[in-house]
Amino acid sequence: YVNQTSLPLCVPGEPESQPLAFAKDTMLWASPANAGAQDLADEIAAAFAGLTISTTDARPANATHMLLYLNEDSFSDERLAE
C-alpha cells in the first residue's frame, strides 16, 4: 500500500456498506411548484430502494412524505407572484 493514495476500508454494519431501503412502501411527493424538488427527489429515489416519487399538482392521498426543497430561487419575486 506504499504507493496507494487511499486504503479500501470497510466497517461491518456501516450504513454505506449496505443498500439503503425503506421498510414499507414509501411515496415522496415533490410538488411541481417547488423548483428543483423533482431533481432532488430523483436523486433520493436512486439511492433508496422502495421509494416512489409523485410530482402531481395536488398531494396524493397515499403520499407518506413531502419534499420541501429550498434554494436561492425559493423566495424570488417571480415565484411569490405565482
Short mmCIF file of N, CA and C in Angstrom, two decimals:
data_model
loop_
_atom_site.label_atom_id
_atom_site.label_comp_id
_atom_site.label_asym_id
_atom_site.label_seq_id
_atom_site.Cartn_x
_atom_site.Cartn_y
_atom_site.Cartn_z
N TYR A 1 0.81 -1.22 0.00
CA TYR A 1 0.00 0.00 0.00
C TYR A 1 0.84 1.28 0.00
N VAL A 2 2.12 1.15 -0.17
CA VAL A 2 3.01 2.30 -0.12
C VAL A 2 2.67 3.33 -1.20
N ASN A 3 2.33 2.87 -2.39
CA ASN A 3 2.04 3.80 -3.48
C ASN A 3 0.55 4.14 -3.61
N GLN A 4 -0.26 3.72 -2.68
CA GLN A 4 -1.70 3.99 -2.71
C GLN A 4 -2.00 5.33 -2.05
N THR A 5 -2.94 6.07 -2.62
CA THR A 5 -3.35 7.34 -2.01
C THR A 5 -4.49 7.15 -1.03
N SER A 6 -5.15 5.98 -1.09
CA SER A 6 -6.22 5.67 -0.15
C SER A 6 -6.25 4.17 0.08
N LEU A 7 -6.85 3.77 1.17
CA LEU A 7 -6.96 2.35 1.51
C LEU A 7 -8.42 1.92 1.46
N PRO A 8 -8.69 0.74 0.94
CA PRO A 8 -10.07 0.24 0.91
C PRO A 8 -10.48 -0.24 2.30
N LEU A 9 -11.24 0.56 3.00
CA LEU A 9 -11.69 0.22 4.34
C LEU A 9 -13.18 -0.07 4.35
N CYS A 10 -13.57 -1.03 5.12
CA CYS A 10 -14.98 -1.36 5.27
C CYS A 10 -15.22 -1.73 6.72
N VAL A 11 -16.15 -1.04 7.35
CA VAL A 11 -16.52 -1.35 8.72
C VAL A 11 -17.81 -2.15 8.67
N PRO A 12 -17.81 -3.39 9.19
CA PRO A 12 -19.03 -4.20 9.14
C PRO A 12 -20.21 -3.48 9.79
N GLY A 13 -21.35 -3.51 9.10
CA GLY A 13 -22.55 -2.86 9.62
C GLY A 13 -22.64 -1.38 9.32
N GLU A 14 -21.62 -0.83 8.71
CA GLU A 14 -21.62 0.59 8.36
C GLU A 14 -22.72 0.85 7.33
N PRO A 15 -23.51 1.93 7.51
CA PRO A 15 -24.64 2.17 6.58
C PRO A 15 -24.23 2.21 5.12
N GLU A 16 -23.09 2.77 4.79
CA GLU A 16 -22.69 2.86 3.39
C GLU A 16 -22.33 1.51 2.79
N SER A 17 -22.09 0.50 3.62
CA SER A 17 -21.74 -0.81 3.09
C SER A 17 -22.98 -1.66 2.81
N GLN A 18 -24.15 -1.12 3.14
CA GLN A 18 -25.41 -1.83 2.91
C GLN A 18 -26.32 -0.99 2.04
N PRO A 19 -27.10 -1.63 1.17
CA PRO A 19 -28.05 -0.85 0.38
C PRO A 19 -29.12 -0.23 1.29
N LEU A 20 -29.48 1.00 1.00
CA LEU A 20 -30.48 1.69 1.80
C LEU A 20 -31.86 1.42 1.22
N ALA A 21 -32.82 1.14 2.09
CA ALA A 21 -34.19 0.86 1.66
C ALA A 21 -35.16 1.19 2.78
N PHE A 22 -36.38 1.48 2.40
CA PHE A 22 -37.44 1.71 3.37
C PHE A 22 -38.09 0.38 3.73
N ALA A 23 -38.52 0.24 4.96
CA ALA A 23 -39.15 -1.00 5.42
C ALA A 23 -40.55 -1.16 4.81
N LYS A 24 -41.23 -0.05 4.55
CA LYS A 24 -42.57 -0.08 3.97
C LYS A 24 -42.56 0.67 2.64
N ASP A 25 -43.59 0.45 1.84
CA ASP A 25 -43.73 1.24 0.62
C ASP A 25 -43.81 2.71 1.00
N THR A 26 -43.04 3.52 0.32
CA THR A 26 -42.95 4.93 0.66
C THR A 26 -43.14 5.77 -0.59
N MET A 27 -44.01 6.79 -0.48
CA MET A 27 -44.20 7.71 -1.59
C MET A 27 -43.79 9.11 -1.16
N LEU A 28 -42.89 9.68 -1.95
CA LEU A 28 -42.41 11.03 -1.72
C LEU A 28 -43.07 11.95 -2.74
N TRP A 29 -43.74 12.98 -2.24
CA TRP A 29 -44.39 13.94 -3.12
C TRP A 29 -43.47 15.14 -3.30
N ALA A 30 -43.14 15.45 -4.55
CA ALA A 30 -42.34 16.62 -4.88
C ALA A 30 -43.22 17.52 -5.75
N SER A 31 -43.75 18.56 -5.16
CA SER A 31 -44.66 19.46 -5.86
C SER A 31 -43.97 20.11 -7.06
N PRO A 32 -44.65 20.16 -8.21
CA PRO A 32 -44.05 20.83 -9.36
C PRO A 32 -43.87 22.33 -9.13
N ALA A 33 -44.55 22.90 -8.14
CA ALA A 33 -44.40 24.31 -7.81
C ALA A 33 -43.12 24.57 -7.01
N ASN A 34 -42.47 23.50 -6.55
CA ASN A 34 -41.25 23.62 -5.75
C ASN A 34 -40.04 23.40 -6.67
N ALA A 35 -39.51 24.51 -7.18
CA ALA A 35 -38.41 24.45 -8.16
C ALA A 35 -37.24 23.64 -7.64
N GLY A 36 -36.81 22.66 -8.42
CA GLY A 36 -35.66 21.83 -8.07
C GLY A 36 -36.01 20.59 -7.27
N ALA A 37 -37.24 20.51 -6.77
CA ALA A 37 -37.62 19.37 -5.93
C ALA A 37 -37.63 18.06 -6.70
N GLN A 38 -38.06 18.08 -7.94
CA GLN A 38 -38.12 16.84 -8.70
C GLN A 38 -36.73 16.26 -8.95
N ASP A 39 -35.77 17.10 -9.27
CA ASP A 39 -34.41 16.61 -9.49
C ASP A 39 -33.85 15.98 -8.22
N LEU A 40 -34.06 16.64 -7.08
CA LEU A 40 -33.59 16.09 -5.81
C LEU A 40 -34.32 14.79 -5.48
N ALA A 41 -35.62 14.75 -5.71
CA ALA A 41 -36.40 13.54 -5.45
C ALA A 41 -35.89 12.37 -6.28
N ASP A 42 -35.53 12.64 -7.53
CA ASP A 42 -34.98 11.59 -8.39
C ASP A 42 -33.66 11.06 -7.84
N GLU A 43 -32.83 11.95 -7.32
CA GLU A 43 -31.56 11.53 -6.72
C GLU A 43 -31.80 10.66 -5.48
N ILE A 44 -32.76 11.07 -4.65
CA ILE A 44 -33.07 10.31 -3.44
C ILE A 44 -33.61 8.93 -3.83
N ALA A 45 -34.48 8.88 -4.83
CA ALA A 45 -35.06 7.61 -5.26
C ALA A 45 -34.00 6.66 -5.81
N ALA A 46 -32.97 7.22 -6.43
CA ALA A 46 -31.89 6.38 -6.96
C ALA A 46 -31.08 5.76 -5.82
N ALA A 47 -31.07 6.40 -4.65
CA ALA A 47 -30.28 5.91 -3.52
C ALA A 47 -31.06 4.98 -2.60
N PHE A 48 -32.40 5.05 -2.62
CA PHE A 48 -33.22 4.27 -1.70
C PHE A 48 -34.16 3.35 -2.47
N ALA A 49 -34.03 2.05 -2.24
CA ALA A 49 -34.95 1.10 -2.85
C ALA A 49 -36.33 1.24 -2.22
N GLY A 50 -37.37 1.02 -3.00
CA GLY A 50 -38.73 1.04 -2.47
C GLY A 50 -39.35 2.42 -2.35
N LEU A 51 -38.73 3.43 -2.94
CA LEU A 51 -39.26 4.79 -2.87
C LEU A 51 -39.91 5.15 -4.19
N THR A 52 -41.16 5.60 -4.12
CA THR A 52 -41.89 6.05 -5.30
C THR A 52 -41.98 7.57 -5.23
N ILE A 53 -41.85 8.22 -6.37
CA ILE A 53 -41.92 9.67 -6.45
C ILE A 53 -43.22 10.07 -7.15
N SER A 54 -43.90 11.08 -6.60
CA SER A 54 -45.06 11.67 -7.25
C SER A 54 -44.79 13.15 -7.45
N THR A 55 -45.13 13.64 -8.64
CA THR A 55 -44.96 15.07 -8.93
C THR A 55 -46.27 15.68 -9.42
N THR A 56 -47.38 15.17 -8.92
CA THR A 56 -48.68 15.72 -9.30
C THR A 56 -48.87 17.09 -8.67
N ASP A 57 -49.79 17.87 -9.22
CA ASP A 57 -50.05 19.20 -8.67
C ASP A 57 -50.59 19.13 -7.25
N ALA A 58 -51.52 18.23 -7.03
CA ALA A 58 -52.10 18.07 -5.69
C ALA A 58 -51.42 16.91 -4.97
N ARG A 59 -51.31 17.02 -3.65
CA ARG A 59 -50.68 15.96 -2.87
C ARG A 59 -51.50 14.69 -2.97
N PRO A 60 -50.87 13.57 -3.37
CA PRO A 60 -51.60 12.31 -3.45
C PRO A 60 -52.01 11.83 -2.06
N ALA A 61 -53.15 11.18 -1.98
CA ALA A 61 -53.64 10.69 -0.70
C ALA A 61 -52.70 9.66 -0.09
N ASN A 62 -51.97 8.92 -0.92
CA ASN A 62 -51.08 7.89 -0.39
C ASN A 62 -49.63 8.37 -0.21
N ALA A 63 -49.40 9.66 -0.31
CA ALA A 63 -48.06 10.19 -0.07
C ALA A 63 -47.72 10.07 1.41
N THR A 64 -46.56 9.51 1.69
CA THR A 64 -46.13 9.35 3.08
C THR A 64 -45.18 10.46 3.50
N HIS A 65 -44.56 11.13 2.52
CA HIS A 65 -43.61 12.19 2.80
C HIS A 65 -43.74 13.29 1.75
N MET A 66 -43.39 14.51 2.14
CA MET A 66 -43.38 15.64 1.21
C MET A 66 -41.97 16.23 1.21
N LEU A 67 -41.45 16.48 0.03
CA LEU A 67 -40.13 17.07 -0.09
C LEU A 67 -40.27 18.58 -0.22
N LEU A 68 -39.62 19.32 0.66
CA LEU A 68 -39.57 20.77 0.56
C LEU A 68 -38.13 21.14 0.27
N TYR A 69 -37.88 21.60 -0.94
CA TYR A 69 -36.54 21.94 -1.37
C TYR A 69 -36.43 23.45 -1.43
N LEU A 70 -35.59 24.01 -0.57
CA LEU A 70 -35.40 25.46 -0.55
C LEU A 70 -34.05 25.79 -1.17
N ASN A 71 -34.04 26.81 -2.03
CA ASN A 71 -32.80 27.27 -2.64
C ASN A 71 -32.90 28.78 -2.86
N GLU A 72 -31.92 29.33 -3.56
CA GLU A 72 -31.90 30.79 -3.73
C GLU A 72 -33.10 31.32 -4.52
N ASP A 73 -33.79 30.47 -5.25
CA ASP A 73 -34.95 30.90 -6.03
C ASP A 73 -36.27 30.73 -5.29
N SER A 74 -36.24 30.12 -4.11
CA SER A 74 -37.48 29.80 -3.39
C SER A 74 -38.31 31.03 -3.05
N PHE A 75 -37.66 32.13 -2.75
CA PHE A 75 -38.39 33.31 -2.30
C PHE A 75 -38.21 34.48 -3.26
N SER A 76 -37.97 34.19 -4.53
CA SER A 76 -37.83 35.25 -5.51
C SER A 76 -39.17 35.89 -5.78
N ASP A 77 -39.17 37.12 -6.25
CA ASP A 77 -40.42 37.82 -6.54
C ASP A 77 -41.26 37.08 -7.58
N GLU A 78 -40.59 36.48 -8.57
CA GLU A 78 -41.33 35.75 -9.61
C GLU A 78 -42.07 34.55 -9.01
N ARG A 79 -41.42 33.81 -8.14
CA ARG A 79 -42.05 32.63 -7.54
C ARG A 79 -43.19 33.05 -6.60
N LEU A 80 -43.02 34.15 -5.89
CA LEU A 80 -44.09 34.61 -4.98
C LEU A 80 -45.30 35.10 -5.76
N ALA A 81 -45.09 35.60 -6.95
CA ALA A 81 -46.19 36.10 -7.77
C ALA A 81 -47.10 34.97 -8.22
N GLU A 82 -46.56 33.73 -8.32
CA GLU A 82 -47.37 32.59 -8.73
C GLU A 82 -48.35 32.25 -7.64
#
